[in-house]
């Protein structure tokens, strides 16, 4: 009889009655064949694998990660509350010690959703990992978190939410931004002044296959994790690196994803993208679940799987080794980066523009962050969109120091945009005022 | 008139009904090694003075299959599977001969690898040489395409008569469950077939010509003749009979809990507006996953004879039983002794019961009255905790649509029905602890037989249509049809309904009072490259369990 080595929790929420629109890749059908495969395999009946119903997240649990413009209702549907709630359910069972590992197989995804949400970006409205991680930090006191994003697209939303937070290490492996949406995730994107080096981007060339991908995990990601010593490892488990994915150009496989999961050994995995709904997802998901549970997955292969056809070229391998060396060099010098890149102002200011491809919105941001060695810093974001909204969002992270919290409060008192948000994650205080 | 027989572990109960009224009832000890004899003895005493032509229907609930599995008295079975990509099928090894053959289908039933007929032929010869007579054939994804199982059957049929195919078991996707259930049908077939033949002959001898039905685990019936193909479905029909027997006492507009309190265990089931809650995806038997639909039940070690002791200055009761109550000759105190001591049960040896309660009261330094009250409260609390958890588990079952998540039915029991020996004395304690109105069911052992007698036939049909492949299937009905590309969900629903009606009629249902319930009703647009390539439609319908007079 099959038995899981690691007690593994699953939330399977395919949202069979929800789509962005009927022909969109993020549609009802997306996890249909995954459900067929996972259920036909009898995975839910294996001793040590437990299926849970999602929870629903609360508005304040969303507020911990986002400023929703003009409000939560306008940028979400029930599907987002339940998808994030699926990740929350897994986090809760994990934190309570009911399971050794957990996988939230949910949709819609979240890793392109940034701290300010004017609408949908890259099929995402609410960052389900960020909502889950803030829940773990606030309710269960987890301090050091590592997120490894293995979706084929750069996890720019998660990067944005944790850009300033030195307690949250964010590593994204993705197809090179010069060749794929969202066009970011280069090796010089390293995190804000208070968290420089705690965002690491590993852009991989198109056609990267098992050898290159697993090399990167073993030789670049694992050594960094070893040094960071996180309390918990979260995997944003996108599956669009697959060789059959219609919207990307990589050559990864079900066997590759399963081995990646074994190597990375994440505590919690959360499904992100993956749009080869028949040829890849049924096998990749089965492989990931079995790998998490510690069950043999050697026969979980795509029907047309051919390692010879997908063999890594020597050039690709050389390129990948180079990128890994570069990233490791940055990581090793992380303590010197702040001064070198940002200088030593008491408050740092940056400007940037953000595109919302899914909803066709254009946003301009102006950020202030306090220079602090004790915490992630107080953050003020002035944001305006071409939909006409002008907001100021003030965020104090869960680990905020007294001085930075005072600065955040001062900012809020004097801010006079159309809508002004004050989100203090440390005290779970969420206020807003209109002007 | 209707006959209902419930063959239990110790007693066989029988009733003769006329217009819902019990005309005659009988209780005899069950002959464990000859269940057929128990059935016939009960029937003979019921029909002693009755014209056999007046008997319209007989329903039997037997423990035959359960006993065969528990006592491991099953026949040798050869299990042949074809699998393809996924978990290594060697993990599902079962039966006395197990073999994985070439051939594979995918999740839409498309062939990934064909069978090797030569390979199957030589396996068939080898099994024949081994002397195994019953064959189970299962391919992965056979509910999406039964052709590999049918092709294997063709080859095996030259050497074997008793062949069981996975797709006949259920339309539900669960390969290991299908392997186990197909094996189980094959493994209990021989002993069941003997029982079937003997019952059939006896009925002919007694000139009872009306149909004989067998109670299934889901609380519905099927004709005796059909049950030979699916004997596994008769497993756990005893608990099903109890639940069906309690239905007449339940309110049809609210939810209720059914507790069958015995000496050792309490069995819990739930009625949603008078209809038993069913485990649609099958139940586990001795930790083996099957696809046998059954009334959702849970059993806990709490009953009248639960072993009571003092541990860490606290009273505990159960889960084990160490014999009868002291009042009835046992060695250890039990909840029954507490009831006897308090005068709530006027039976047994009061002095011995008192001695038992004293053993508990003395080390705790409390009065005997208080000890007796505590013993009963602790036992009742164990029962209340167990059904509270069961209701919560049912309400927290995973769902896969926003609709089911937001608007799914939530159980909210308004009453508790208690069956079993100590039912009456426990009822008011359970009511006090749970705050839910609790009613003891009288004549419960006769109620079981009556529940069996009045149970209606149940059945399900799963239809799967794939307009891109221009095919519609209901594999367990041997239905397969070419469909046009404009085939709709409505077409599929109508077809599934027609198939269900035909099946129900064959099962002996009263077609005027048939009630259909939709279990699954989904239609997906299959988009390939931003264009629709067709529809993927899944419909599952069932005839719900219920009682004939309703
Ligand atoms: Zn992606
Ligand atoms: Zn600070």
PDB file of C-alpha atoms in Angstrom, chain A residues 75-272:
ATOM      1  CA  UNK A  75     -10.618  44.766  -7.926  1.00  0.00           C
ATOM      2  CA  UNK A  76     -11.632  41.304  -6.701  1.00  0.00           C
ATOM      3  CA  UNK A  77     -14.284  38.644  -7.145  1.00  0.00           C
ATOM      4  CA  UNK A  78     -15.192  35.799  -4.799  1.00  0.00           C
ATOM      5  CA  UNK A  79     -12.722  33.647  -6.715  1.00  0.00           C
ATOM      6  CA  UNK A  80      -9.823  35.709  -5.363  1.00  0.00           C
ATOM      7  CA  UNK A  81     -11.010  35.392  -1.761  1.00  0.00           C
ATOM      8  CA  UNK A  82     -11.250  31.608  -2.141  1.00  0.00           C
ATOM      9  CA  UNK A  83      -8.005  31.164  -4.086  1.00  0.00           C
ATOM     10  CA  UNK A  84      -6.076  33.113  -1.442  1.00  0.00           C
ATOM     11  CA  UNK A  85      -8.175  31.226   1.123  1.00  0.00           C
ATOM     12  CA  UNK A  86      -6.894  27.956  -0.335  1.00  0.00           C
ATOM     13  CA  UNK A  87      -3.325  29.032   0.354  1.00  0.00           C
ATOM     14  CA  UNK A  88      -4.390  30.236   3.798  1.00  0.00           C
ATOM     15  CA  UNK A  89      -5.971  26.868   4.626  1.00  0.00           C
ATOM     16  CA  UNK A  90      -2.730  25.075   3.778  1.00  0.00           C
ATOM     17  CA  UNK A  91      -0.728  27.613   5.816  1.00  0.00           C
ATOM     18  CA  UNK A  92      -3.022  27.128   8.793  1.00  0.00           C
ATOM     19  CA  UNK A  93      -2.763  23.314   8.733  1.00  0.00           C
ATOM     20  CA  UNK A  94       0.996  23.617   8.335  1.00  0.00           C
ATOM     21  CA  UNK A  95       1.430  26.119  11.156  1.00  0.00           C
ATOM     22  CA  UNK A  96      -0.753  24.027  13.455  1.00  0.00           C
ATOM     23  CA  UNK A  97       1.443  21.012  12.769  1.00  0.00           C
ATOM     24  CA  UNK A  98      -1.345  18.984  11.184  1.00  0.00           C
ATOM     25  CA  UNK A  99       0.725  18.439   8.031  1.00  0.00           C
ATOM     26  CA  UNK A 100       4.435  18.315   7.169  1.00  0.00           C
ATOM     27  CA  UNK A 101       3.913  19.909   3.764  1.00  0.00           C
ATOM     28  CA  UNK A 102       1.135  21.460   1.759  1.00  0.00           C
ATOM     29  CA  UNK A 103       0.192  22.335  -1.786  1.00  0.00           C
ATOM     30  CA  UNK A 104      -2.509  24.846  -2.684  1.00  0.00           C
ATOM     31  CA  UNK A 105      -3.651  23.797  -6.156  1.00  0.00           C
ATOM     32  CA  UNK A 106      -5.862  26.812  -6.695  1.00  0.00           C
ATOM     33  CA  UNK A 107      -6.810  29.369  -9.285  1.00  0.00           C
ATOM     34  CA  UNK A 108      -6.794  32.261 -10.086  1.00  0.00           C
ATOM     35  CA  UNK A 109      -3.044  32.826  -9.562  1.00  0.00           C
ATOM     36  CA  UNK A 110      -1.425  35.807  -7.850  1.00  0.00           C
ATOM     37  CA  UNK A 111       2.283  36.383  -8.362  1.00  0.00           C
ATOM     38  CA  UNK A 112       1.943  39.385 -10.713  1.00  0.00           C
ATOM     39  CA  UNK A 113      -0.213  41.321  -8.216  1.00  0.00           C
ATOM     40  CA  UNK A 114       1.822  44.127  -6.600  1.00  0.00           C
ATOM     41  CA  UNK A 115       1.257  46.017  -3.365  1.00  0.00           C
ATOM     42  CA  UNK A 116      -0.901  48.615  -5.087  1.00  0.00           C
ATOM     43  CA  UNK A 117      -3.754  46.993  -7.027  1.00  0.00           C
ATOM     44  CA  UNK A 118      -5.584  49.074  -9.614  1.00  0.00           C
ATOM     45  CA  UNK A 119      -6.761  45.952 -11.459  1.00  0.00           C
ATOM     46  CA  UNK A 120      -5.539  42.703 -13.019  1.00  0.00           C
ATOM     47  CA  UNK A 121      -1.943  42.180 -14.134  1.00  0.00           C
ATOM     48  CA  UNK A 122      -0.789  38.987 -15.834  1.00  0.00           C
ATOM     49  CA  UNK A 123      -4.081  37.232 -14.865  1.00  0.00           C
ATOM     50  CA  UNK A 124      -3.531  38.206 -11.188  1.00  0.00           C
ATOM     51  CA  UNK A 125      -5.436  40.573  -8.881  1.00  0.00           C
ATOM     52  CA  UNK A 126      -4.542  39.434  -5.390  1.00  0.00           C
ATOM     53  CA  UNK A 127      -1.122  38.063  -4.505  1.00  0.00           C
ATOM     54  CA  UNK A 128      -2.168  34.815  -2.886  1.00  0.00           C
ATOM     55  CA  UNK A 129       1.327  33.953  -1.613  1.00  0.00           C
ATOM     56  CA  UNK A 130       1.747  37.382  -0.031  1.00  0.00           C
ATOM     57  CA  UNK A 131      -1.649  37.186   1.665  1.00  0.00           C
ATOM     58  CA  UNK A 132      -0.705  33.731   2.952  1.00  0.00           C
ATOM     59  CA  UNK A 133       2.755  34.790   4.125  1.00  0.00           C
ATOM     60  CA  UNK A 134       1.432  37.838   5.985  1.00  0.00           C
ATOM     61  CA  UNK A 135      -1.095  35.506   7.630  1.00  0.00           C
ATOM     62  CA  UNK A 136       1.726  33.178   8.738  1.00  0.00           C
ATOM     63  CA  UNK A 137       3.813  36.068  10.051  1.00  0.00           C
ATOM     64  CA  UNK A 138       1.017  37.790  11.919  1.00  0.00           C
ATOM     65  CA  UNK A 139      -0.928  34.805  13.267  1.00  0.00           C
ATOM     66  CA  UNK A 140       1.885  32.333  13.815  1.00  0.00           C
ATOM     67  CA  UNK A 141       4.980  34.484  14.238  1.00  0.00           C
ATOM     68  CA  UNK A 142       7.069  33.129  11.378  1.00  0.00           C
ATOM     69  CA  UNK A 143       9.955  35.516  10.895  1.00  0.00           C
ATOM     70  CA  UNK A 144      12.251  34.485   8.070  1.00  0.00           C
ATOM     71  CA  UNK A 145      10.485  33.463   4.919  1.00  0.00           C
ATOM     72  CA  UNK A 146      11.957  32.293   1.621  1.00  0.00           C
ATOM     73  CA  UNK A 147       9.872  32.399  -1.543  1.00  0.00           C
ATOM     74  CA  UNK A 148      11.172  30.555  -4.573  1.00  0.00           C
ATOM     75  CA  UNK A 149       9.115  31.426  -7.641  1.00  0.00           C
ATOM     76  CA  UNK A 150       9.478  28.751 -10.324  1.00  0.00           C
ATOM     77  CA  UNK A 151       6.788  30.081 -12.648  1.00  0.00           C
ATOM     78  CA  UNK A 152       8.102  30.770 -16.149  1.00  0.00           C
ATOM     79  CA  UNK A 153       7.182  34.446 -15.791  1.00  0.00           C
ATOM     80  CA  UNK A 154       9.056  36.775 -13.492  1.00  0.00           C
ATOM     81  CA  UNK A 155       7.170  37.026 -10.182  1.00  0.00           C
ATOM     82  CA  UNK A 156       7.173  40.797 -10.340  1.00  0.00           C
ATOM     83  CA  UNK A 157       4.160  41.146  -8.032  1.00  0.00           C
ATOM     84  CA  UNK A 158       5.691  39.165  -5.182  1.00  0.00           C
ATOM     85  CA  UNK A 159       9.006  40.955  -5.793  1.00  0.00           C
ATOM     86  CA  UNK A 160       7.191  44.284  -5.389  1.00  0.00           C
ATOM     87  CA  UNK A 161       5.369  43.300  -2.182  1.00  0.00           C
ATOM     88  CA  UNK A 162       8.613  42.155  -0.518  1.00  0.00           C
ATOM     89  CA  UNK A 163      11.035  44.565  -2.215  1.00  0.00           C
ATOM     90  CA  UNK A 164      11.826  46.340   1.057  1.00  0.00           C
ATOM     91  CA  UNK A 165      11.647  43.417   3.459  1.00  0.00           C
ATOM     92  CA  UNK A 166      14.980  41.851   4.531  1.00  0.00           C
ATOM     93  CA  UNK A 167      13.127  39.056   6.391  1.00  0.00           C
ATOM     94  CA  UNK A 168      11.593  37.768   3.177  1.00  0.00           C
ATOM     95  CA  UNK A 169      14.034  36.348   0.664  1.00  0.00           C
ATOM     96  CA  UNK A 170      12.499  36.329  -2.795  1.00  0.00           C
ATOM     97  CA  UNK A 171      14.141  34.253  -5.541  1.00  0.00           C
ATOM     98  CA  UNK A 172      12.571  34.101  -8.990  1.00  0.00           C
ATOM     99  CA  UNK A 173      13.655  31.715 -11.764  1.00  0.00           C
ATOM    100  CA  UNK A 174      12.045  32.599 -15.067  1.00  0.00           C
ATOM    101  CA  UNK A 175      12.420  32.898 -18.794  1.00  0.00           C
ATOM    102  CA  UNK A 176      14.590  35.932 -19.604  1.00  0.00           C
ATOM    103  CA  UNK A 177      12.521  39.131 -19.485  1.00  0.00           C
ATOM    104  CA  UNK A 178      13.809  40.212 -22.882  1.00  0.00           C
ATOM    105  CA  UNK A 179      11.807  37.364 -24.389  1.00  0.00           C
ATOM    106  CA  UNK A 180       8.674  37.134 -22.202  1.00  0.00           C
ATOM    107  CA  UNK A 181       6.071  39.034 -20.152  1.00  0.00           C
ATOM    108  CA  UNK A 182       6.412  40.968 -17.867  1.00  0.00           C
ATOM    109  CA  UNK A 183       9.799  41.967 -19.253  1.00  0.00           C
ATOM    110  CA  UNK A 184      11.494  42.309 -15.865  1.00  0.00           C
ATOM    111  CA  UNK A 185      13.455  40.112 -13.459  1.00  0.00           C
ATOM    112  CA  UNK A 186      17.042  40.912 -14.418  1.00  0.00           C
ATOM    113  CA  UNK A 187      20.005  40.123 -12.206  1.00  0.00           C
ATOM    114  CA  UNK A 188      20.388  43.760 -11.169  1.00  0.00           C
ATOM    115  CA  UNK A 189      16.944  43.881  -9.521  1.00  0.00           C
ATOM    116  CA  UNK A 190      18.104  43.228  -5.971  1.00  0.00           C
ATOM    117  CA  UNK A 191      15.573  44.713  -3.561  1.00  0.00           C
ATOM    118  CA  UNK A 192      15.155  48.115  -1.902  1.00  0.00           C
ATOM    119  CA  UNK A 193      17.723  49.918   0.246  1.00  0.00           C
ATOM    120  CA  UNK A 194      16.741  48.135   3.471  1.00  0.00           C
ATOM    121  CA  UNK A 195      16.637  44.705   1.830  1.00  0.00           C
ATOM    122  CA  UNK A 196      19.298  44.858  -0.816  1.00  0.00           C
ATOM    123  CA  UNK A 197      20.323  41.354  -1.934  1.00  0.00           C
ATOM    124  CA  UNK A 198      17.135  39.766  -0.549  1.00  0.00           C
ATOM    125  CA  UNK A 199      15.532  39.836  -3.962  1.00  0.00           C
ATOM    126  CA  UNK A 200      17.381  37.572  -6.390  1.00  0.00           C
ATOM    127  CA  UNK A 201      16.482  37.139 -10.026  1.00  0.00           C
ATOM    128  CA  UNK A 202      17.701  34.253 -12.146  1.00  0.00           C
ATOM    129  CA  UNK A 203      16.695  34.851 -15.774  1.00  0.00           C
ATOM    130  CA  UNK A 204      17.074  31.669 -17.827  1.00  0.00           C
ATOM    131  CA  UNK A 205      17.394  31.522 -21.593  1.00  0.00           C
ATOM    132  CA  UNK A 206      14.531  30.186 -23.744  1.00  0.00           C
ATOM    133  CA  UNK A 207      14.608  26.374 -24.217  1.00  0.00           C
ATOM    134  CA  UNK A 208      16.059  25.714 -20.765  1.00  0.00           C
ATOM    135  CA  UNK A 209      15.357  22.061 -19.950  1.00  0.00           C
ATOM    136  CA  UNK A 210      15.771  19.654 -17.013  1.00  0.00           C
ATOM    137  CA  UNK A 211      19.555  19.831 -16.824  1.00  0.00           C
ATOM    138  CA  UNK A 212      19.801  23.621 -16.762  1.00  0.00           C
ATOM    139  CA  UNK A 213      16.875  24.140 -14.469  1.00  0.00           C
ATOM    140  CA  UNK A 214      17.919  21.560 -11.907  1.00  0.00           C
ATOM    141  CA  UNK A 215      21.529  22.815 -12.103  1.00  0.00           C
ATOM    142  CA  UNK A 216      20.279  26.263 -11.131  1.00  0.00           C
ATOM    143  CA  UNK A 217      18.312  24.926  -8.184  1.00  0.00           C
ATOM    144  CA  UNK A 218      21.214  22.849  -6.894  1.00  0.00           C
ATOM    145  CA  UNK A 219      24.054  25.265  -7.501  1.00  0.00           C
ATOM    146  CA  UNK A 220      22.452  28.645  -7.002  1.00  0.00           C
ATOM    147  CA  UNK A 221      19.147  28.463  -5.104  1.00  0.00           C
ATOM    148  CA  UNK A 222      20.027  25.813  -2.516  1.00  0.00           C
ATOM    149  CA  UNK A 223      23.319  27.434  -1.390  1.00  0.00           C
ATOM    150  CA  UNK A 224      21.520  30.766  -0.896  1.00  0.00           C
ATOM    151  CA  UNK A 225      18.730  29.106   1.103  1.00  0.00           C
ATOM    152  CA  UNK A 226      21.322  27.295   3.170  1.00  0.00           C
ATOM    153  CA  UNK A 227      22.828  30.604   4.239  1.00  0.00           C
ATOM    154  CA  UNK A 228      19.572  32.481   4.689  1.00  0.00           C
ATOM    155  CA  UNK A 229      18.152  29.753   6.975  1.00  0.00           C
ATOM    156  CA  UNK A 230      14.463  30.500   6.492  1.00  0.00           C
ATOM    157  CA  UNK A 231      11.792  29.400   8.991  1.00  0.00           C
ATOM    158  CA  UNK A 232       9.701  28.344   6.032  1.00  0.00           C
ATOM    159  CA  UNK A 233      10.170  27.840   2.288  1.00  0.00           C
ATOM    160  CA  UNK A 234       7.321  28.719  -0.042  1.00  0.00           C
ATOM    161  CA  UNK A 235       7.359  27.647  -3.677  1.00  0.00           C
ATOM    162  CA  UNK A 236       5.323  29.653  -6.185  1.00  0.00           C
ATOM    163  CA  UNK A 237       4.833  26.585  -8.301  1.00  0.00           C
ATOM    164  CA  UNK A 238       3.975  27.854 -11.758  1.00  0.00           C
ATOM    165  CA  UNK A 239       4.021  25.132 -14.386  1.00  0.00           C
ATOM    166  CA  UNK A 240       4.460  27.149 -17.551  1.00  0.00           C
ATOM    167  CA  UNK A 241       8.133  26.190 -18.034  1.00  0.00           C
ATOM    168  CA  UNK A 242       6.764  23.029 -19.614  1.00  0.00           C
ATOM    169  CA  UNK A 243       7.820  22.161 -23.156  1.00  0.00           C
ATOM    170  CA  UNK A 244       4.199  22.139 -24.312  1.00  0.00           C
ATOM    171  CA  UNK A 245       3.148  25.438 -22.739  1.00  0.00           C
ATOM    172  CA  UNK A 246       1.473  27.623 -25.372  1.00  0.00           C
ATOM    173  CA  UNK A 247       2.558  31.022 -24.020  1.00  0.00           C
ATOM    174  CA  UNK A 248       6.218  30.447 -23.100  1.00  0.00           C
ATOM    175  CA  UNK A 249       9.363  28.986 -24.706  1.00  0.00           C
ATOM    176  CA  UNK A 250      10.949  26.617 -22.190  1.00  0.00           C
ATOM    177  CA  UNK A 251      11.607  22.856 -22.296  1.00  0.00           C
ATOM    178  CA  UNK A 252      10.934  21.746 -18.727  1.00  0.00           C
ATOM    179  CA  UNK A 253       9.086  18.479 -17.921  1.00  0.00           C
ATOM    180  CA  UNK A 254       6.911  16.679 -15.375  1.00  0.00           C
ATOM    181  CA  UNK A 255       9.931  14.667 -14.212  1.00  0.00           C
ATOM    182  CA  UNK A 256      11.848  17.945 -13.962  1.00  0.00           C
ATOM    183  CA  UNK A 257       9.172  19.594 -11.834  1.00  0.00           C
ATOM    184  CA  UNK A 258       8.976  16.582  -9.541  1.00  0.00           C
ATOM    185  CA  UNK A 259      12.781  16.489  -9.111  1.00  0.00           C
ATOM    186  CA  UNK A 260      12.835  20.242  -8.563  1.00  0.00           C
ATOM    187  CA  UNK A 261      10.283  19.780  -5.770  1.00  0.00           C
ATOM    188  CA  UNK A 262      12.385  17.046  -4.174  1.00  0.00           C
ATOM    189  CA  UNK A 263      15.522  19.199  -4.349  1.00  0.00           C
ATOM    190  CA  UNK A 264      13.939  22.439  -3.182  1.00  0.00           C
ATOM    191  CA  UNK A 265      11.926  20.614  -0.503  1.00  0.00           C
ATOM    192  CA  UNK A 266       9.438  23.457   0.038  1.00  0.00           C
ATOM    193  CA  UNK A 267       7.156  23.480   3.074  1.00  0.00           C
ATOM    194  CA  UNK A 268       4.320  24.997   1.098  1.00  0.00           C
ATOM    195  CA  UNK A 269       3.756  25.144  -2.654  1.00  0.00           C
ATOM    196  CA  UNK A 270       1.178  27.393  -4.267  1.00  0.00           C
ATOM    197  CA  UNK A 271       0.127  26.898  -7.870  1.00  0.00           C
ATOM    198  CA  UNK A 272       0.762  29.858 -10.146  1.00  0.00           C
TER     199      UNK A 272
END
